[in-house]
Amino acid sequence: MSAGLESRPYVLPKLQGECISKTVPEFPCLYLARELKRVDELGTNKTQFTRLVGAFFSDRECRAVYNTRNAVMKWSGMGEFKARQSITDIARLNAGISRVDSAILFAKSYDTALQTLLESDRSRRMEFRFDAVYRHIHVVTMDENGVRLLQLLSVPDWNEQLLDLLFDPEQRSYNKGQFEYDACIDGVYILSHLDGDIARLIRFRDALRMGAGPSEVLCFPFQVEFLQEFLGQATQFKTIDMSAVEEAIGQERRKLFDG
């Protein structure tokens, strides 16, 4: 709610599972897991054994939401695939969204995110890793930085807007490169981690290990320590202040935790 997402069940329209209907409101909102389960009682088993806490709707996009707090996130294999399919069905019927391939992971700190990544590396079932379930997973920490990042994630195409401001069109990859990066300048491959997407980060690291070439990661100052721990000496880091990003895309800072 501090980030401007409406999450109160008694304020939000009730979801339904019978037909395609514009139910989800236009403004950013979070439907809690118990509201998702009520849509179809037969679908309850798809989500009851996962760490899913809700679904985030914003600008015709739906993201699954998980909360790992200060513990390493443990994914439940096929249960997460079933949960994603259940949310996809709900999003299609209530918001006209046909695909859900992104998730938000609430964590107490980036240390929790790091431990979750390292635990995933040890998984013997690669097809059940979280980056196999969701193409994009945005880490949002439970502090002011996380609140502001969640605000940014509510803005339509904010990351694309920013990349267009930072790089010339001929420098951009537009997701058509041979591996995961956003721009290339004088042979240096640049990845934007401003959206906290750890699934992309894994793919970028794997490309570096395969000898992709000189690289750089664009990030916020509070992300640097986490990125250094995960990527080591394989790349360089360049920071940008979050206030500059908010100003660049016309996102006004809200006064946090009023009252």
PDB file of N, CA and C in Angstrom, residues 145-202:
ATOM      1  N   ASN A 145      13.682   1.299  -0.287  1.00  0.00           N
ATOM      2  CA  ASN A 145      14.136   1.032  -1.653  1.00  0.00           C
ATOM      3  C   ASN A 145      13.170   0.097  -2.373  1.00  0.00           C
ATOM      4  N   GLY A 146      12.667  -0.904  -1.658  1.00  0.00           N
ATOM      5  CA  GLY A 146      11.717  -1.833  -2.251  1.00  0.00           C
ATOM      6  C   GLY A 146      10.402  -1.165  -2.591  1.00  0.00           C
ATOM      7  N   VAL A 147       9.947  -0.270  -1.730  1.00  0.00           N
ATOM      8  CA  VAL A 147       8.710   0.466  -1.998  1.00  0.00           C
ATOM      9  C   VAL A 147       8.844   1.274  -3.282  1.00  0.00           C
ATOM     10  N   ARG A 148       9.963   1.944  -3.409  1.00  0.00           N
ATOM     11  CA  ARG A 148      10.183   2.774  -4.600  1.00  0.00           C
ATOM     12  C   ARG A 148      10.334   1.924  -5.856  1.00  0.00           C
ATOM     13  N   LEU A 149      10.993   0.764  -5.729  1.00  0.00           N
ATOM     14  CA  LEU A 149      11.124  -0.126  -6.883  1.00  0.00           C
ATOM     15  C   LEU A 149       9.759  -0.657  -7.299  1.00  0.00           C
ATOM     16  N   LEU A 150       8.913  -0.976  -6.335  1.00  0.00           N
ATOM     17  CA  LEU A 150       7.568  -1.463  -6.651  1.00  0.00           C
ATOM     18  C   LEU A 150       6.765  -0.380  -7.364  1.00  0.00           C
ATOM     19  N   GLN A 151       6.977   0.875  -6.977  1.00  0.00           N
ATOM     20  CA  GLN A 151       6.347   1.984  -7.691  1.00  0.00           C
ATOM     21  C   GLN A 151       6.790   2.006  -9.152  1.00  0.00           C
ATOM     22  N   LEU A 152       8.099   1.810  -9.367  1.00  0.00           N
ATOM     23  CA  LEU A 152       8.611   1.806 -10.731  1.00  0.00           C
ATOM     24  C   LEU A 152       8.028   0.655 -11.538  1.00  0.00           C
ATOM     25  N   LEU A 153       7.923  -0.512 -10.916  1.00  0.00           N
ATOM     26  CA  LEU A 153       7.366  -1.672 -11.614  1.00  0.00           C
ATOM     27  C   LEU A 153       5.902  -1.472 -11.975  1.00  0.00           C
ATOM     28  N   SER A 154       5.259  -0.477 -11.358  1.00  0.00           N
ATOM     29  CA  SER A 154       3.861  -0.168 -11.666  1.00  0.00           C
ATOM     30  C   SER A 154       3.720   0.744 -12.871  1.00  0.00           C
ATOM     31  N   VAL A 155       4.827   1.346 -13.299  1.00  0.00           N
ATOM     32  CA  VAL A 155       4.808   2.279 -14.427  1.00  0.00           C
ATOM     33  C   VAL A 155       4.960   1.510 -15.734  1.00  0.00           C
ATOM     34  N   PRO A 156       4.061   1.704 -16.697  1.00  0.00           N
ATOM     35  CA  PRO A 156       4.136   0.965 -17.965  1.00  0.00           C
ATOM     36  C   PRO A 156       5.464   1.189 -18.694  1.00  0.00           C
ATOM     37  N   ASP A 157       6.143   0.090 -19.021  1.00  0.00           N
ATOM     38  CA  ASP A 157       7.351   0.127 -19.853  1.00  0.00           C
ATOM     39  C   ASP A 157       8.421   1.085 -19.326  1.00  0.00           C
ATOM     40  N   TRP A 158       8.523   1.229 -18.008  1.00  0.00           N
ATOM     41  CA  TRP A 158       9.477   2.207 -17.470  1.00  0.00           C
ATOM     42  C   TRP A 158      10.921   1.855 -17.812  1.00  0.00           C
ATOM     43  N   ASN A 159      11.252   0.575 -17.789  1.00  0.00           N
ATOM     44  CA  ASN A 159      12.631   0.189 -18.069  1.00  0.00           C
ATOM     45  C   ASN A 159      12.990   0.446 -19.533  1.00  0.00           C
ATOM     46  N   GLU A 160      12.043   0.172 -20.423  1.00  0.00           N
ATOM     47  CA  GLU A 160      12.276   0.451 -21.840  1.00  0.00           C
ATOM     48  C   GLU A 160      12.420   1.950 -22.078  1.00  0.00           C
ATOM     49  N   GLN A 161      11.583   2.748 -21.405  1.00  0.00           N
ATOM     50  CA  GLN A 161      11.693   4.203 -21.516  1.00  0.00           C
ATOM     51  C   GLN A 161      13.088   4.667 -21.100  1.00  0.00           C
ATOM     52  N   LEU A 162      13.569   4.120 -19.995  1.00  0.00           N
ATOM     53  CA  LEU A 162      14.871   4.520 -19.475  1.00  0.00           C
ATOM     54  C   LEU A 162      15.994   4.103 -20.421  1.00  0.00           C
ATOM     55  N   LEU A 163      15.935   2.881 -20.922  1.00  0.00           N
ATOM     56  CA  LEU A 163      16.967   2.401 -21.845  1.00  0.00           C
ATOM     57  C   LEU A 163      17.003   3.243 -23.115  1.00  0.00           C
ATOM     58  N   ASP A 164      15.853   3.695 -23.581  1.00  0.00           N
ATOM     59  CA  ASP A 164      15.808   4.567 -24.756  1.00  0.00           C
ATOM     60  C   ASP A 164      16.479   5.908 -24.481  1.00  0.00           C
ATOM     61  N   LEU A 165      16.382   6.374 -23.229  1.00  0.00           N
ATOM     62  CA  LEU A 165      17.036   7.629 -22.857  1.00  0.00           C
ATOM     63  C   LEU A 165      18.546   7.464 -22.708  1.00  0.00           C
ATOM     64  N   LEU A 166      18.976   6.293 -22.253  1.00  0.00           N
ATOM     65  CA  LEU A 166      20.389   6.064 -21.954  1.00  0.00           C
ATOM     66  C   LEU A 166      21.226   5.680 -23.165  1.00  0.00           C
ATOM     67  N   PHE A 167      20.598   4.988 -24.129  1.00  0.00           N
ATOM     68  CA  PHE A 167      21.377   4.426 -25.245  1.00  0.00           C
ATOM     69  C   PHE A 167      20.766   4.805 -26.587  1.00  0.00           C
ATOM     70  N   ASP A 168      21.631   4.915 -27.588  1.00  0.00           N
ATOM     71  CA  ASP A 168      21.165   5.157 -28.952  1.00  0.00           C
ATOM     72  C   ASP A 168      20.545   3.870 -29.501  1.00  0.00           C
ATOM     73  N   PRO A 169      19.631   3.997 -30.452  1.00  0.00           N
ATOM     74  CA  PRO A 169      18.963   2.801 -30.993  1.00  0.00           C
ATOM     75  C   PRO A 169      19.935   1.755 -31.523  1.00  0.00           C
ATOM     76  N   GLU A 170      21.028   2.185 -32.153  1.00  0.00           N
ATOM     77  CA  GLU A 170      21.971   1.215 -32.718  1.00  0.00           C
ATOM     78  C   GLU A 170      22.774   0.496 -31.629  1.00  0.00           C
ATOM     79  N   GLN A 171      22.733   1.013 -30.410  1.00  0.00           N
ATOM     80  CA  GLN A 171      23.429   0.361 -29.294  1.00  0.00           C
ATOM     81  C   GLN A 171      22.551  -0.645 -28.569  1.00  0.00           C
ATOM     82  N   ARG A 172      21.254  -0.528 -28.730  1.00  0.00           N
ATOM     83  CA  ARG A 172      20.317  -1.387 -28.005  1.00  0.00           C
ATOM     84  C   ARG A 172      20.248  -2.787 -28.613  1.00  0.00           C
ATOM     85  N   SER A 173      19.992  -3.792 -27.773  1.00  0.00           N
ATOM     86  CA  SER A 173      19.849  -5.164 -28.270  1.00  0.00           C
ATOM     87  C   SER A 173      18.403  -5.492 -28.605  1.00  0.00           C
ATOM     88  N   TYR A 174      17.460  -4.821 -27.934  1.00  0.00           N
ATOM     89  CA  TYR A 174      16.029  -5.082 -28.108  1.00  0.00           C
ATOM     90  C   TYR A 174      15.700  -6.572 -27.972  1.00  0.00           C
ATOM     91  N   ASN A 175      16.418  -7.231 -27.056  1.00  0.00           N
ATOM     92  CA  ASN A 175      16.208  -8.658 -26.759  1.00  0.00           C
ATOM     93  C   ASN A 175      16.438  -9.562 -27.967  1.00  0.00           C
ATOM     94  N   LYS A 176      17.256  -9.098 -28.896  1.00  0.00           N
ATOM     95  CA  LYS A 176      17.543  -9.896 -30.087  1.00  0.00           C
ATOM     96  C   LYS A 176      18.987 -10.389 -30.121  1.00  0.00           C
ATOM     97  N   GLY A 177      19.732 -10.133 -29.051  1.00  0.00           N
ATOM     98  CA  GLY A 177      21.116 -10.577 -29.001  1.00  0.00           C
ATOM     99  C   GLY A 177      21.225 -12.077 -28.794  1.00  0.00           C
ATOM    100  N   GLN A 178      22.439 -12.588 -28.910  1.00  0.00           N
ATOM    101  CA  GLN A 178      22.670 -14.021 -28.736  1.00  0.00           C
ATOM    102  C   GLN A 178      22.605 -14.430 -27.265  1.00  0.00           C
ATOM    103  N   PHE A 179      22.661 -13.460 -26.364  1.00  0.00           N
ATOM    104  CA  PHE A 179      22.513 -13.739 -24.938  1.00  0.00           C
ATOM    105  C   PHE A 179      21.839 -12.536 -24.284  1.00  0.00           C
ATOM    106  N   GLU A 180      21.739 -12.558 -22.951  1.00  0.00           N
ATOM    107  CA  GLU A 180      20.960 -11.561 -22.217  1.00  0.00           C
ATOM    108  C   GLU A 180      21.776 -10.293 -21.964  1.00  0.00           C
ATOM    109  N   TYR A 181      21.491  -9.221 -22.706  1.00  0.00           N
ATOM    110  CA  TYR A 181      22.065  -7.909 -22.440  1.00  0.00           C
ATOM    111  C   TYR A 181      21.146  -6.853 -23.062  1.00  0.00           C
ATOM    112  N   ASP A 182      21.364  -5.586 -22.686  1.00  0.00           N
ATOM    113  CA  ASP A 182      20.471  -4.522 -23.149  1.00  0.00           C
ATOM    114  C   ASP A 182      21.100  -3.585 -24.163  1.00  0.00           C
ATOM    115  N   ALA A 183      22.406  -3.420 -24.091  1.00  0.00           N
ATOM    116  CA  ALA A 183      23.085  -2.529 -25.030  1.00  0.00           C
ATOM    117  C   ALA A 183      24.540  -2.962 -25.165  1.00  0.00           C
ATOM    118  N   CYS A 184      25.161  -2.541 -26.258  1.00  0.00           N
ATOM    119  CA  CYS A 184      26.587  -2.834 -26.477  1.00  0.00           C
ATOM    120  C   CYS A 184      27.260  -1.560 -26.988  1.00  0.00           C
ATOM    121  N   ILE A 185      28.271  -1.103 -26.225  1.00  0.00           N
ATOM    122  CA  ILE A 185      28.998   0.111 -26.593  1.00  0.00           C
ATOM    123  C   ILE A 185      30.484  -0.218 -26.682  1.00  0.00           C
ATOM    124  N   ASP A 186      31.052  -0.040 -27.869  1.00  0.00           N
ATOM    125  CA  ASP A 186      32.480  -0.313 -28.097  1.00  0.00           C
ATOM    126  C   ASP A 186      32.881  -1.704 -27.606  1.00  0.00           C
ATOM    127  N   GLY A 187      32.034  -2.683 -27.886  1.00  0.00           N
ATOM    128  CA  GLY A 187      32.345  -4.056 -27.546  1.00  0.00           C
ATOM    129  C   GLY A 187      32.054  -4.446 -26.102  1.00  0.00           C
ATOM    130  N   VAL A 188      31.504  -3.523 -25.306  1.00  0.00           N
ATOM    131  CA  VAL A 188      31.165  -3.812 -23.914  1.00  0.00           C
ATOM    132  C   VAL A 188      29.658  -4.080 -23.824  1.00  0.00           C
ATOM    133  N   TYR A 189      29.301  -5.252 -23.333  1.00  0.00           N
ATOM    134  CA  TYR A 189      27.896  -5.633 -23.221  1.00  0.00           C
ATOM    135  C   TYR A 189      27.333  -5.148 -21.881  1.00  0.00           C
ATOM    136  N   ILE A 190      26.213  -4.452 -21.944  1.00  0.00           N
ATOM    137  CA  ILE A 190      25.642  -3.803 -20.768  1.00  0.00           C
ATOM    138  C   ILE A 190      24.286  -4.415 -20.433  1.00  0.00           C
ATOM    139  N   LEU A 191      24.114  -4.792 -19.180  1.00  0.00           N
ATOM    140  CA  LEU A 191      22.845  -5.312 -18.676  1.00  0.00           C
ATOM    141  C   LEU A 191      22.287  -4.338 -17.659  1.00  0.00           C
ATOM    142  N   SER A 192      21.011  -3.991 -17.780  1.00  0.00           N
ATOM    143  CA  SER A 192      20.346  -3.174 -16.771  1.00  0.00           C
ATOM    144  C   SER A 192      19.710  -4.097 -15.729  1.00  0.00           C
ATOM    145  N   HIS A 193      20.149  -3.921 -14.476  1.00  0.00           N
ATOM    146  CA  HIS A 193      19.543  -4.668 -13.367  1.00  0.00           C
ATOM    147  C   HIS A 193      18.673  -3.739 -12.518  1.00  0.00           C
ATOM    148  N   LEU A 194      18.275  -2.634 -13.074  1.00  0.00           N
ATOM    149  CA  LEU A 194      17.489  -1.657 -12.324  1.00  0.00           C
ATOM    150  C   LEU A 194      16.139  -2.210 -11.900  1.00  0.00           C
ATOM    151  N   ASP A 195      15.629  -3.194 -12.627  1.00  0.00           N
ATOM    152  CA  ASP A 195      14.342  -3.779 -12.261  1.00  0.00           C
ATOM    153  C   ASP A 195      14.493  -4.960 -11.301  1.00  0.00           C
ATOM    154  N   GLY A 196      15.735  -5.251 -10.872  1.00  0.00           N
ATOM    155  CA  GLY A 196      15.948  -6.314  -9.899  1.00  0.00           C
ATOM    156  C   GLY A 196      15.636  -7.705 -10.395  1.00  0.00           C
ATOM    157  N   ASP A 197      15.732  -7.923 -11.702  1.00  0.00           N
ATOM    158  CA  ASP A 197      15.350  -9.207 -12.299  1.00  0.00           C
ATOM    159  C   ASP A 197      16.487 -10.217 -12.144  1.00  0.00           C
ATOM    160  N   ILE A 198      16.341 -11.139 -11.186  1.00  0.00           N
ATOM    161  CA  ILE A 198      17.404 -12.115 -10.925  1.00  0.00           C
ATOM    162  C   ILE A 198      17.401 -13.263 -11.922  1.00  0.00           C
ATOM    163  N   ALA A 199      16.295 -13.496 -12.608  1.00  0.00           N
ATOM    164  CA  ALA A 199      16.278 -14.540 -13.634  1.00  0.00           C
ATOM    165  C   ALA A 199      17.148 -14.116 -14.823  1.00  0.00           C
ATOM    166  N   ARG A 200      17.030 -12.861 -15.232  1.00  0.00           N
ATOM    167  CA  ARG A 200      17.903 -12.339 -16.295  1.00  0.00           C
ATOM    168  C   ARG A 200      19.359 -12.333 -15.833  1.00  0.00           C
ATOM    169  N   LEU A 201      19.553 -12.045 -14.556  1.00  0.00           N
ATOM    170  CA  LEU A 201      20.902 -11.993 -14.012  1.00  0.00           C
ATOM    171  C   LEU A 201      21.593 -13.347 -14.121  1.00  0.00           C
ATOM    172  N   ILE A 202      20.857 -14.420 -13.883  1.00  0.00           N
ATOM    173  CA  ILE A 202      21.421 -15.762 -14.019  1.00  0.00           C
ATOM    174  C   ILE A 202      21.834 -16.017 -15.463  1.00  0.00           C
TER     175      ILE A 202
END
